[in-house]
Amino acid sequence: MTTVWISGAEEILRPPEDGLPYLRHDRAGELRLEGGDLMLSGDRIDTFSGDVDLRVDATGCAVLPGFVDCHTHLPFAGWRADEYEMQVTGVPYEEISRRGGGIAASARAFSATDDAAVLAQAAGLAAEMLQSGTTTFEGKTGYGLSVDAERRAARLGRALGEQVAQTTTVTGLFAHAVPQGFTADAWMDEVEGIVDATDVDALDIYVESVAFANEHLERLGRIAAAHDLPLRAHVEQFATNRSVPIAVAAGARSVDHLACLHPDDLVPLAASETAAVLLPGAEFLGAEQVAPGRALADAGAICVLGTDLNPGTSPVSSLPAIIGLAVRRYGWSVREALLACTLNAAYVLGMSDAAGSIEAGKRADVILLDTPASHLPYRFARNPVCAVFVAGRPAWVRPDSAWRLQGSV
Ligand SMILES: [Zn+2]
């Protein structure tokens, strides 16, 4: 078994106690950021020191659990930079969508691109994410908009997981947009069939005026329960639809976006085990309302951050950038932001027993910053990640930090 000894760190982020499935945000201040050393033994975080194959000089570094990005739309084909220009010059997203842009444009690109090219683009983005510290990520289907294409998207999502360094999951966002020729009700009949026939780790739905309604969310909740799959939902992004109480009643693992969360739904959400996944990249680039991140944290919600990496509303792959936005726009502390893209994000993916925090026995997914953690949001848009370990092995080391590693694994 190979061993890695990370020594002299200025800070190591640890939870207040081991074995927590999540930490509510009113307790984020209990996260510890103390100096010290860390042992990686094989693919696990360990507690004792023995023979060492690789020594890592972490002088001046913050050592964090690898980031978990629980909300991306990988894989997708192409980009929509032209739409971004329309959007910033004043054309509303719903109008772009009605003109055949938006999700439909990405669906056309997806169907016109062969498997190898889709996977090559997604693997390139996964490499970018790795260099920004993301060691686990979720991807979604949703750019298929037909039964066959949605199943292809799920299959390509699995294939991506085989190719990349990270641990990945696949969410079936089969109810993303209503395909041409279907009503929302008729498409939900198809969704039921896709779920029966497709290998995914969770189900998701987009509730919005141009997509699906609360009754479809309720129906997907029943489908998810029947298949023993976690339910997730894109809700309250552009309008207040009061979808949150329905998702919470259905036992959803997460509700994502929440820029237009109804004030009356905040406290019940915070008291539930449904995580509040906030996507400040989409909020910022889409000039959306700002989700009530401060109030959710104060109310003790399980708060989470994701990139929402997608070709339309958030072409952002960097969780350090997302952390910078969240700290400024939600008024969050550094610990609150870190919690939201480590342990609590792992909870959303059902992986907090194996990832998301530095604890003995968890997977040795660990990153080094070349600064204290406080610089992560403060030096906004700079990527301080200088080394990334996945399952106990160096998966990426920034060239100017190669001197920190001595030995080999
Ligand atoms: Zn999304």
mmCIF file of C-alpha atoms and ligand atoms in Angstrom:
data_model
loop_
_atom_site.group_PDB
_atom_site.id
_atom_site.type_symbol
_atom_site.label_atom_id
_atom_site.label_comp_id
_atom_site.label_asym_id
_atom_site.label_seq_id
_atom_site.Cartn_x
_atom_site.Cartn_y
_atom_site.Cartn_z
ATOM 1 C CA MET A 1 0.000 0.000 0.000
ATOM 2 C CA THR A 2 1.347 3.410 -0.897
ATOM 3 C CA THR A 3 1.414 6.145 1.697
ATOM 4 C CA VAL A 4 1.484 9.922 1.379
ATOM 5 C CA TRP A 5 2.528 12.198 4.236
ATOM 6 C CA ILE A 6 1.284 15.785 3.935
ATOM 7 C CA SER A 7 3.161 17.832 6.511
ATOM 8 C CA GLY A 8 3.383 21.331 7.857
ATOM 9 C CA ALA A 9 -0.005 22.538 6.594
ATOM 10 C CA GLU A 10 -1.028 25.948 7.835
ATOM 11 C CA GLU A 11 -4.643 24.783 7.946
ATOM 12 C CA ILE A 12 -6.457 21.470 7.605
ATOM 13 C CA LEU A 13 -10.257 21.630 7.328
ATOM 14 C CA ARG A 14 -11.953 19.083 9.576
ATOM 15 C CA PRO A 15 -15.547 18.623 10.745
ATOM 16 C CA PRO A 16 -16.387 19.196 14.422
ATOM 17 C CA GLU A 17 -16.974 15.462 14.819
ATOM 18 C CA ASP A 18 -16.603 12.376 12.668
ATOM 19 C CA GLY A 19 -19.470 10.514 11.031
ATOM 20 C CA LEU A 20 -21.760 13.461 10.319
ATOM 21 C CA PRO A 21 -23.907 12.918 7.201
ATOM 22 C CA TYR A 22 -24.174 16.726 6.851
ATOM 23 C CA LEU A 23 -23.697 19.784 9.013
ATOM 24 C CA ARG A 24 -26.455 22.362 9.210
ATOM 25 C CA HIS A 25 -25.237 25.803 8.337
ATOM 26 C CA ASP A 26 -25.901 27.357 11.736
ATOM 27 C CA ARG A 27 -23.066 25.069 12.917
ATOM 28 C CA ALA A 28 -20.606 25.915 10.111
ATOM 29 C CA GLY A 29 -18.513 27.950 12.550
ATOM 30 C CA GLU A 30 -17.610 24.678 14.306
ATOM 31 C CA LEU A 31 -15.555 23.513 11.314
ATOM 32 C CA ARG A 32 -11.905 23.422 12.358
ATOM 33 C CA LEU A 33 -9.127 25.016 10.322
ATOM 34 C CA GLU A 34 -5.986 24.138 12.275
ATOM 35 C CA GLY A 35 -2.425 23.484 11.232
ATOM 36 C CA GLY A 36 -0.983 19.997 11.169
ATOM 37 C CA ASP A 37 -0.101 16.886 9.187
ATOM 38 C CA LEU A 38 -2.168 14.329 7.309
ATOM 39 C CA MET A 39 -1.570 10.735 6.284
ATOM 40 C CA LEU A 40 -3.048 9.127 3.172
ATOM 41 C CA SER A 41 -2.761 5.355 3.235
ATOM 42 C CA GLY A 42 -3.698 3.616 0.017
ATOM 43 C CA ASP A 43 -6.918 5.237 -1.137
ATOM 44 C CA ARG A 44 -7.995 6.213 2.398
ATOM 45 C CA ILE A 45 -7.348 9.022 4.849
ATOM 46 C CA ASP A 46 -5.483 7.561 7.809
ATOM 47 C CA THR A 47 -4.539 8.618 11.307
ATOM 48 C CA PHE A 48 -1.091 7.147 11.896
ATOM 49 C CA SER A 49 2.338 7.572 10.413
ATOM 50 C CA GLY A 50 4.497 4.730 9.114
ATOM 51 C CA ASP A 51 6.617 4.183 6.036
ATOM 52 C CA VAL A 52 6.133 7.026 3.607
ATOM 53 C CA ASP A 53 6.323 6.758 -0.176
ATOM 54 C CA LEU A 54 5.576 10.385 -0.973
ATOM 55 C CA ARG A 55 6.233 13.400 1.221
ATOM 56 C CA VAL A 56 4.281 16.572 0.547
ATOM 57 C CA ASP A 57 5.527 19.872 1.934
ATOM 58 C CA ALA A 58 2.346 21.807 2.718
ATOM 59 C CA THR A 59 4.052 24.843 4.215
ATOM 60 C CA GLY A 60 1.737 27.828 3.856
ATOM 61 C CA CYS A 61 -1.046 25.672 2.451
ATOM 62 C CA ALA A 62 -4.639 25.027 3.379
ATOM 63 C CA VAL A 63 -5.479 21.323 3.030
ATOM 64 C CA LEU A 64 -9.138 20.716 2.220
ATOM 65 C CA PRO A 65 -11.273 17.753 1.272
ATOM 66 C CA GLY A 66 -11.635 17.627 -2.509
ATOM 67 C CA PHE A 67 -14.548 19.755 -3.661
ATOM 68 C CA VAL A 68 -17.822 18.026 -4.526
ATOM 69 C CA ASP A 69 -19.817 19.604 -7.350
ATOM 70 C CA CYS A 70 -23.295 18.151 -6.879
ATOM 71 C CA HIS A 71 -24.975 20.083 -9.703
ATOM 72 C CA THR A 72 -23.597 20.063 -13.239
ATOM 73 C CA HIS A 73 -25.230 19.302 -16.568
ATOM 74 C CA LEU A 74 -22.369 17.242 -17.994
ATOM 75 C CA PRO A 75 -22.265 15.852 -20.618
ATOM 76 C CA PHE A 76 -23.427 18.388 -23.189
ATOM 77 C CA ALA A 77 -22.384 19.357 -26.701
ATOM 78 C CA GLY A 78 -21.123 22.757 -27.782
ATOM 79 C CA TRP A 79 -21.762 26.121 -26.156
ATOM 80 C CA ARG A 80 -24.280 28.982 -26.447
ATOM 81 C CA ALA A 81 -22.101 32.079 -26.240
ATOM 82 C CA ASP A 82 -24.346 33.851 -28.758
ATOM 83 C CA GLU A 83 -27.284 33.494 -26.361
ATOM 84 C CA TYR A 84 -25.232 34.919 -23.532
ATOM 85 C CA GLU A 85 -24.708 38.045 -25.571
ATOM 86 C CA MET A 86 -28.471 38.234 -26.268
ATOM 87 C CA GLN A 87 -29.138 37.784 -22.587
ATOM 88 C CA VAL A 88 -26.771 40.499 -21.373
ATOM 89 C CA THR A 89 -28.155 42.908 -23.927
ATOM 90 C CA GLY A 90 -31.658 42.425 -22.561
ATOM 91 C CA VAL A 91 -33.481 39.472 -24.142
ATOM 92 C CA PRO A 92 -35.171 37.450 -21.330
ATOM 93 C CA TYR A 93 -34.274 33.760 -20.965
ATOM 94 C CA GLU A 94 -37.893 32.677 -21.376
ATOM 95 C CA GLU A 95 -38.031 34.623 -24.657
ATOM 96 C CA ILE A 96 -34.794 33.000 -25.889
ATOM 97 C CA SER A 97 -36.347 29.657 -24.993
ATOM 98 C CA ARG A 98 -39.557 30.395 -26.926
ATOM 99 C CA ARG A 99 -37.454 31.306 -29.980
ATOM 100 C CA GLY A 100 -35.974 27.805 -30.024
ATOM 101 C CA GLY A 101 -32.859 28.684 -28.090
ATOM 102 C CA GLY A 102 -32.046 27.531 -24.612
ATOM 103 C CA ILE A 103 -32.368 23.850 -23.850
ATOM 104 C CA ALA A 104 -33.725 23.085 -27.345
ATOM 105 C CA ALA A 105 -30.569 24.517 -28.930
ATOM 106 C CA SER A 106 -28.388 22.288 -26.753
ATOM 107 C CA ALA A 107 -30.601 19.314 -27.603
ATOM 108 C CA ARG A 108 -30.034 19.920 -31.321
ATOM 109 C CA ALA A 109 -26.272 20.142 -30.736
ATOM 110 C CA PHE A 110 -26.330 16.968 -28.639
ATOM 111 C CA SER A 111 -28.116 14.984 -31.345
ATOM 112 C CA ALA A 112 -25.741 16.333 -34.027
ATOM 113 C CA THR A 113 -22.579 15.353 -32.126
ATOM 114 C CA ASP A 114 -21.221 11.809 -32.002
ATOM 115 C CA ASP A 115 -20.447 9.996 -28.755
ATOM 116 C CA ALA A 116 -16.686 10.457 -28.985
ATOM 117 C CA ALA A 117 -16.971 14.213 -29.471
ATOM 118 C CA VAL A 118 -19.497 14.607 -26.625
ATOM 119 C CA LEU A 119 -17.214 12.644 -24.310
ATOM 120 C CA ALA A 120 -14.119 14.568 -25.407
ATOM 121 C CA GLN A 121 -15.737 17.900 -24.561
ATOM 122 C CA ALA A 122 -16.984 16.633 -21.191
ATOM 123 C CA ALA A 123 -13.624 15.055 -20.311
ATOM 124 C CA GLY A 124 -11.904 18.351 -21.098
ATOM 125 C CA LEU A 125 -14.252 20.112 -18.692
ATOM 126 C CA ALA A 126 -13.661 17.430 -16.055
ATOM 127 C CA ALA A 127 -9.924 18.124 -16.368
ATOM 128 C CA GLU A 128 -10.585 21.842 -15.812
ATOM 129 C CA MET A 129 -12.670 20.973 -12.770
ATOM 130 C CA LEU A 130 -9.919 18.756 -11.388
ATOM 131 C CA GLN A 131 -7.453 21.639 -11.572
ATOM 132 C CA SER A 132 -9.967 23.751 -9.624
ATOM 133 C CA GLY A 133 -10.123 21.099 -6.899
ATOM 134 C CA THR A 134 -13.267 19.168 -7.828
ATOM 135 C CA THR A 135 -12.723 15.481 -7.049
ATOM 136 C CA THR A 136 -16.361 14.351 -7.192
ATOM 137 C CA PHE A 137 -19.085 15.612 -9.483
ATOM 138 C CA GLU A 138 -22.613 14.892 -10.593
ATOM 139 C CA GLY A 139 -23.800 15.115 -14.187
ATOM 140 C CA LYS A 140 -27.317 15.152 -15.583
ATOM 141 C CA THR A 141 -29.135 14.066 -18.679
ATOM 142 C CA GLY A 142 -31.619 16.576 -20.060
ATOM 143 C CA TYR A 143 -30.333 17.629 -23.466
ATOM 144 C CA GLY A 144 -31.834 14.601 -25.166
ATOM 145 C CA LEU A 145 -35.507 15.599 -25.326
ATOM 146 C CA SER A 146 -36.476 12.205 -26.712
ATOM 147 C CA VAL A 147 -36.623 8.771 -25.130
ATOM 148 C CA ASP A 148 -33.625 7.458 -27.065
ATOM 149 C CA ALA A 149 -31.543 10.592 -26.642
ATOM 150 C CA GLU A 150 -32.177 10.784 -22.895
ATOM 151 C CA ARG A 151 -31.064 7.186 -22.557
ATOM 152 C CA ARG A 152 -28.003 7.994 -24.648
ATOM 153 C CA ALA A 153 -27.219 10.927 -22.328
ATOM 154 C CA ALA A 154 -27.363 8.634 -19.283
ATOM 155 C CA ARG A 155 -25.116 6.105 -21.005
ATOM 156 C CA LEU A 156 -22.607 8.824 -21.936
ATOM 157 C CA GLY A 157 -22.716 10.104 -18.359
ATOM 158 C CA ARG A 158 -21.644 6.668 -17.156
ATOM 159 C CA ALA A 159 -18.970 6.468 -19.866
ATOM 160 C CA LEU A 160 -17.618 9.849 -18.741
ATOM 161 C CA GLY A 161 -17.224 8.473 -15.223
ATOM 162 C CA GLU A 162 -15.047 5.687 -16.602
ATOM 163 C CA GLN A 163 -12.739 8.194 -18.336
ATOM 164 C CA VAL A 164 -12.129 10.869 -15.749
ATOM 165 C CA ALA A 165 -10.107 10.995 -12.526
ATOM 166 C CA GLN A 166 -13.099 12.026 -10.419
ATOM 167 C CA THR A 167 -15.866 9.994 -8.819
ATOM 168 C CA THR A 168 -19.058 10.785 -10.711
ATOM 169 C CA THR A 169 -22.800 10.210 -10.515
ATOM 170 C CA VAL A 170 -25.532 10.389 -13.144
ATOM 171 C CA THR A 171 -28.862 12.105 -12.503
ATOM 172 C CA GLY A 172 -31.770 11.540 -14.850
ATOM 173 C CA LEU A 173 -33.104 15.020 -15.620
ATOM 174 C CA PHE A 174 -35.576 13.488 -18.010
ATOM 175 C CA ALA A 175 -38.105 16.222 -17.226
ATOM 176 C CA HIS A 176 -35.952 19.178 -18.310
ATOM 177 C CA ALA A 177 -38.021 20.689 -21.118
ATOM 178 C CA VAL A 178 -41.217 19.501 -22.763
ATOM 179 C CA PRO A 179 -40.224 18.002 -26.144
ATOM 180 C CA GLN A 180 -42.016 19.232 -29.255
ATOM 181 C CA GLY A 181 -45.163 17.263 -29.976
ATOM 182 C CA PHE A 182 -45.799 16.425 -26.304
ATOM 183 C CA THR A 183 -47.789 17.977 -23.511
ATOM 184 C CA ALA A 184 -46.057 18.004 -20.143
ATOM 185 C CA ASP A 185 -48.448 15.255 -18.977
ATOM 186 C CA ALA A 186 -47.763 13.074 -21.994
ATOM 187 C CA TRP A 187 -44.006 13.510 -21.619
ATOM 188 C CA MET A 188 -44.231 12.446 -17.953
ATOM 189 C CA ASP A 189 -45.715 9.141 -19.186
ATOM 190 C CA GLU A 190 -42.556 8.730 -21.276
ATOM 191 C CA VAL A 191 -40.371 9.709 -18.327
ATOM 192 C CA GLU A 192 -41.832 6.855 -16.333
ATOM 193 C CA GLY A 193 -40.743 4.450 -19.059
ATOM 194 C CA ILE A 194 -37.248 5.960 -19.295
ATOM 195 C CA VAL A 195 -36.737 5.585 -15.546
ATOM 196 C CA ASP A 196 -37.741 1.922 -15.763
ATOM 197 C CA ALA A 197 -35.162 1.262 -18.470
ATOM 198 C CA THR A 198 -32.219 3.490 -17.549
ATOM 199 C CA ASP A 199 -29.393 3.253 -15.016
ATOM 200 C CA VAL A 200 -29.232 6.505 -13.019
ATOM 201 C CA ASP A 201 -28.392 7.495 -9.430
ATOM 202 C CA ALA A 202 -31.107 10.132 -8.910
ATOM 203 C CA LEU A 203 -34.016 11.868 -10.656
ATOM 204 C CA ASP A 204 -34.462 15.572 -11.306
ATOM 205 C CA ILE A 205 -37.058 17.908 -12.826
ATOM 206 C CA TYR A 206 -37.160 21.535 -13.966
ATOM 207 C CA VAL A 207 -40.208 23.313 -12.575
ATOM 208 C CA GLU A 208 -40.742 26.621 -14.384
ATOM 209 C CA SER A 209 -43.352 28.286 -16.603
ATOM 210 C CA VAL A 210 -41.579 27.108 -19.778
ATOM 211 C CA ALA A 211 -41.123 23.553 -18.435
ATOM 212 C CA PHE A 212 -42.964 21.476 -15.829
ATOM 213 C CA ALA A 213 -45.435 22.315 -13.068
ATOM 214 C CA ASN A 214 -45.812 21.347 -9.435
ATOM 215 C CA GLU A 215 -48.141 18.458 -10.308
ATOM 216 C CA HIS A 216 -45.323 16.957 -12.389
ATOM 217 C CA LEU A 217 -42.930 17.387 -9.495
ATOM 218 C CA GLU A 218 -45.393 15.467 -7.319
ATOM 219 C CA ARG A 219 -45.599 12.762 -9.940
ATOM 220 C CA LEU A 220 -41.809 12.494 -10.256
ATOM 221 C CA GLY A 221 -41.688 12.183 -6.464
ATOM 222 C CA ARG A 222 -43.894 9.103 -6.705
ATOM 223 C CA ILE A 223 -41.758 7.673 -9.527
ATOM 224 C CA ALA A 224 -38.567 8.292 -7.522
ATOM 225 C CA ALA A 225 -40.050 6.632 -4.443
ATOM 226 C CA ALA A 226 -41.177 3.609 -6.457
ATOM 227 C CA HIS A 227 -37.630 3.193 -7.821
ATOM 228 C CA ASP A 228 -35.906 4.023 -4.530
ATOM 229 C CA LEU A 229 -34.052 6.887 -6.203
ATOM 230 C CA PRO A 230 -33.322 10.269 -4.576
ATOM 231 C CA LEU A 231 -35.488 13.112 -5.892
ATOM 232 C CA ARG A 232 -33.965 16.456 -6.819
ATOM 233 C CA ALA A 233 -35.678 19.476 -8.342
ATOM 234 C CA HIS A 234 -34.765 22.725 -10.113
ATOM 235 C CA VAL A 235 -37.207 25.149 -8.474
ATOM 236 C CA GLU A 236 -37.867 28.847 -7.895
ATOM 237 C CA GLN A 237 -35.186 29.989 -10.380
ATOM 238 C CA PHE A 238 -37.063 32.702 -12.283
ATOM 239 C CA ALA A 239 -40.430 32.800 -10.498
ATOM 240 C CA THR A 240 -42.012 31.822 -7.199
ATOM 241 C CA ASN A 241 -44.006 28.668 -7.884
ATOM 242 C CA ARG A 242 -44.227 27.387 -4.285
ATOM 243 C CA SER A 243 -42.602 24.115 -5.371
ATOM 244 C CA VAL A 244 -40.487 23.810 -2.242
ATOM 245 C CA PRO A 245 -43.229 22.511 0.118
ATOM 246 C CA ILE A 246 -44.113 19.860 -2.485
ATOM 247 C CA ALA A 247 -40.492 18.770 -2.859
ATOM 248 C CA VAL A 248 -39.973 18.659 0.903
ATOM 249 C CA ALA A 249 -43.187 16.639 1.374
ATOM 250 C CA ALA A 250 -41.919 14.204 -1.266
ATOM 251 C CA GLY A 251 -38.714 13.783 0.732
ATOM 252 C CA ALA A 252 -36.526 15.364 -1.950
ATOM 253 C CA ARG A 253 -32.802 15.132 -1.345
ATOM 254 C CA SER A 254 -32.358 18.676 -2.628
ATOM 255 C CA VAL A 255 -34.102 21.702 -4.063
ATOM 256 C CA ASP A 256 -31.820 23.621 -6.389
ATOM 257 C CA HIS A 257 -31.700 27.343 -7.367
ATOM 258 C CA LEU A 258 -34.149 29.015 -4.897
ATOM 259 C CA ALA A 259 -33.431 32.554 -6.144
ATOM 260 C CA CYS A 260 -37.200 33.203 -5.882
ATOM 261 C CA LEU A 261 -37.866 31.165 -2.729
ATOM 262 C CA HIS A 262 -41.106 32.244 -1.028
ATOM 263 C CA PRO A 263 -40.305 33.659 2.437
ATOM 264 C CA ASP A 264 -42.870 31.351 4.093
ATOM 265 C CA ASP A 265 -41.086 28.294 2.676
ATOM 266 C CA LEU A 266 -37.679 29.159 4.104
ATOM 267 C CA VAL A 267 -38.050 27.944 7.697
ATOM 268 C CA PRO A 268 -39.765 24.626 6.822
ATOM 269 C CA LEU A 269 -37.072 23.963 4.226
ATOM 270 C CA ALA A 270 -34.334 24.779 6.727
ATOM 271 C CA ALA A 271 -35.853 22.375 9.251
ATOM 272 C CA SER A 272 -36.055 19.524 6.758
ATOM 273 C CA GLU A 273 -33.419 17.098 5.484
ATOM 274 C CA THR A 274 -33.865 18.487 1.977
ATOM 275 C CA ALA A 275 -30.687 20.333 1.078
ATOM 276 C CA ALA A 276 -30.819 23.874 -0.334
ATOM 277 C CA VAL A 277 -28.509 23.827 -3.370
ATOM 278 C CA LEU A 278 -27.628 27.379 -4.343
ATOM 279 C CA LEU A 279 -26.151 28.192 -7.740
ATOM 280 C CA PRO A 280 -24.636 31.670 -7.597
ATOM 281 C CA GLY A 281 -22.963 31.283 -10.999
ATOM 282 C CA ALA A 282 -26.365 31.083 -12.700
ATOM 283 C CA GLU A 283 -27.666 33.902 -10.499
ATOM 284 C CA PHE A 284 -24.727 36.156 -11.370
ATOM 285 C CA LEU A 285 -24.436 35.421 -15.088
ATOM 286 C CA GLY A 286 -28.207 35.395 -15.533
ATOM 287 C CA ALA A 287 -28.732 38.591 -13.489
ATOM 288 C CA GLU A 288 -31.252 36.577 -11.475
ATOM 289 C CA GLN A 289 -32.445 37.415 -8.017
ATOM 290 C CA VAL A 290 -30.022 36.424 -5.278
ATOM 291 C CA ALA A 291 -31.077 33.387 -3.258
ATOM 292 C CA PRO A 292 -31.537 34.046 0.475
ATOM 293 C CA GLY A 293 -28.317 32.286 1.394
ATOM 294 C CA ARG A 294 -27.713 34.220 4.608
ATOM 295 C CA ALA A 295 -31.234 33.567 5.914
ATOM 296 C CA LEU A 296 -31.082 29.872 4.966
ATOM 297 C CA ALA A 297 -27.763 29.493 6.790
ATOM 298 C CA ASP A 298 -29.037 31.300 9.886
ATOM 299 C CA ALA A 299 -32.155 29.100 9.909
ATOM 300 C CA GLY A 300 -29.970 25.982 9.948
ATOM 301 C CA ALA A 301 -30.590 24.698 6.433
ATOM 302 C CA ILE A 302 -28.303 22.128 4.844
ATOM 303 C CA CYS A 303 -26.816 24.624 2.390
ATOM 304 C CA VAL A 304 -24.900 23.504 -0.676
ATOM 305 C CA LEU A 305 -23.131 25.195 -3.592
ATOM 306 C CA GLY A 306 -22.763 23.935 -7.132
ATOM 307 C CA THR A 307 -21.460 25.330 -10.395
ATOM 308 C CA ASP A 308 -24.605 24.400 -12.393
ATOM 309 C CA LEU A 309 -22.057 23.909 -15.223
ATOM 310 C CA ASN A 310 -24.137 24.015 -18.411
ATOM 311 C CA PRO A 311 -23.887 25.660 -21.814
ATOM 312 C CA GLY A 312 -26.724 28.117 -21.229
ATOM 313 C CA THR A 313 -27.164 29.751 -17.846
ATOM 314 C CA SER A 314 -23.868 28.899 -16.093
ATOM 315 C CA PRO A 315 -20.867 27.933 -18.242
ATOM 316 C CA VAL A 316 -18.766 27.854 -15.061
ATOM 317 C CA SER A 317 -16.606 24.901 -14.041
ATOM 318 C CA SER A 318 -14.759 26.423 -11.073
ATOM 319 C CA LEU A 319 -15.975 25.945 -7.507
ATOM 320 C CA PRO A 320 -13.375 28.478 -6.277
ATOM 321 C CA ALA A 321 -15.168 31.063 -8.444
ATOM 322 C CA ILE A 322 -18.535 29.917 -7.054
ATOM 323 C CA ILE A 323 -17.204 30.203 -3.496
ATOM 324 C CA GLY A 324 -16.095 33.759 -4.234
ATOM 325 C CA LEU A 325 -19.560 34.672 -5.506
ATOM 326 C CA ALA A 326 -21.353 32.967 -2.610
ATOM 327 C CA VAL A 327 -19.299 34.663 0.082
ATOM 328 C CA ARG A 328 -19.894 38.115 -1.386
ATOM 329 C CA ARG A 329 -23.505 37.750 -2.490
ATOM 330 C CA TYR A 330 -24.917 35.632 0.358
ATOM 331 C CA GLY A 331 -22.798 37.187 3.073
ATOM 332 C CA TRP A 332 -21.291 33.842 4.012
ATOM 333 C CA SER A 333 -18.171 33.104 5.991
ATOM 334 C CA VAL A 334 -15.366 31.097 4.433
ATOM 335 C CA ARG A 335 -16.347 28.089 6.569
ATOM 336 C CA GLU A 336 -19.950 28.324 5.380
ATOM 337 C CA ALA A 337 -18.822 28.362 1.755
ATOM 338 C CA LEU A 338 -16.412 25.456 2.246
ATOM 339 C CA LEU A 339 -19.044 23.361 4.047
ATOM 340 C CA ALA A 340 -21.417 23.956 1.139
ATOM 341 C CA CYS A 341 -19.132 22.409 -1.457
ATOM 342 C CA THR A 342 -17.645 19.606 0.613
ATOM 343 C CA LEU A 343 -19.582 17.589 3.223
ATOM 344 C CA ASN A 344 -23.043 18.950 2.445
ATOM 345 C CA ALA A 345 -22.548 18.536 -1.296
ATOM 346 C CA ALA A 346 -21.484 14.929 -0.704
ATOM 347 C CA TYR A 347 -24.731 14.451 1.250
ATOM 348 C CA VAL A 348 -26.731 15.538 -1.787
ATOM 349 C CA LEU A 349 -25.005 12.802 -3.798
ATOM 350 C CA GLY A 350 -25.512 10.195 -1.058
ATOM 351 C CA MET A 351 -21.737 9.998 -0.565
ATOM 352 C CA SER A 352 -21.073 11.714 2.728
ATOM 353 C CA ASP A 353 -20.004 8.416 4.310
ATOM 354 C CA ALA A 354 -17.092 8.255 1.835
ATOM 355 C CA ALA A 355 -16.290 11.811 0.721
ATOM 356 C CA GLY A 356 -16.670 15.482 1.608
ATOM 357 C CA SER A 357 -14.540 15.728 4.761
ATOM 358 C CA ILE A 358 -11.118 14.855 6.114
ATOM 359 C CA GLU A 359 -11.812 11.931 8.439
ATOM 360 C CA ALA A 360 -9.991 8.670 8.974
ATOM 361 C CA GLY A 361 -11.414 6.006 6.692
ATOM 362 C CA LYS A 362 -12.847 8.344 4.074
ATOM 363 C CA ARG A 363 -11.584 8.324 0.504
ATOM 364 C CA ALA A 364 -8.251 10.152 0.253
ATOM 365 C CA ASP A 365 -9.546 12.946 -2.007
ATOM 366 C CA VAL A 366 -7.613 15.946 -0.719
ATOM 367 C CA ILE A 367 -6.551 19.277 -2.229
ATOM 368 C CA LEU A 368 -3.870 21.800 -1.342
ATOM 369 C CA LEU A 369 -4.307 25.546 -1.719
ATOM 370 C CA ASP A 370 -1.167 27.656 -1.896
ATOM 371 C CA THR A 371 -2.818 30.131 0.479
ATOM 372 C CA PRO A 372 -4.896 30.018 3.672
ATOM 373 C CA ALA A 373 -8.553 29.165 3.016
ATOM 374 C CA SER A 374 -9.591 32.785 3.598
ATOM 375 C CA HIS A 375 -7.873 33.775 0.348
ATOM 376 C CA LEU A 376 -10.173 31.525 -1.674
ATOM 377 C CA PRO A 377 -13.063 34.051 -1.850
ATOM 378 C CA TYR A 378 -10.924 37.099 -1.085
ATOM 379 C CA ARG A 379 -8.597 36.825 -4.097
ATOM 380 C CA PHE A 380 -11.656 36.430 -6.283
ATOM 381 C CA ALA A 381 -11.275 34.544 -9.587
ATOM 382 C CA ARG A 382 -7.762 33.342 -8.763
ATOM 383 C CA ASN A 383 -7.447 29.567 -8.539
ATOM 384 C CA PRO A 384 -5.295 28.761 -5.477
ATOM 385 C CA VAL A 385 -5.470 24.970 -5.952
ATOM 386 C CA CYS A 386 -1.872 23.757 -6.364
ATOM 387 C CA ALA A 387 -2.201 19.988 -5.842
ATOM 388 C CA VAL A 388 -5.063 17.503 -6.073
ATOM 389 C CA PHE A 389 -5.024 13.973 -4.651
ATOM 390 C CA VAL A 390 -7.669 11.498 -5.760
ATOM 391 C CA ALA A 391 -7.896 8.196 -3.890
ATOM 392 C CA GLY A 392 -4.489 8.826 -2.348
ATOM 393 C CA ARG A 393 -2.603 9.583 -5.548
ATOM 394 C CA PRO A 394 -1.576 12.880 -7.070
ATOM 395 C CA ALA A 395 -4.080 13.517 -9.867
ATOM 396 C CA TRP A 396 -2.869 17.009 -10.686
ATOM 397 C CA VAL A 397 0.016 19.162 -9.459
ATOM 398 C CA ARG A 398 0.529 22.707 -10.665
ATOM 399 C CA PRO A 399 3.998 22.866 -12.230
ATOM 400 C CA ASP A 400 5.255 25.607 -9.907
ATOM 401 C CA SER A 401 4.313 23.425 -6.917
ATOM 402 C CA ALA A 402 6.020 20.226 -8.057
ATOM 403 C CA TRP A 403 8.830 20.905 -5.555
ATOM 404 C CA ARG A 404 6.373 20.187 -2.734
ATOM 405 C CA LEU A 405 6.223 16.470 -3.642
ATOM 406 C CA GLN A 406 9.221 14.303 -2.829
ATOM 407 C CA GLY A 407 9.143 10.562 -3.501
ATOM 408 C CA SER A 408 6.734 8.629 -5.673
ATOM 409 C CA VAL A 409 3.603 6.527 -5.523
HETATM 410 ZN ZN ZN B 1 -29.195 22.961 -13.324
#
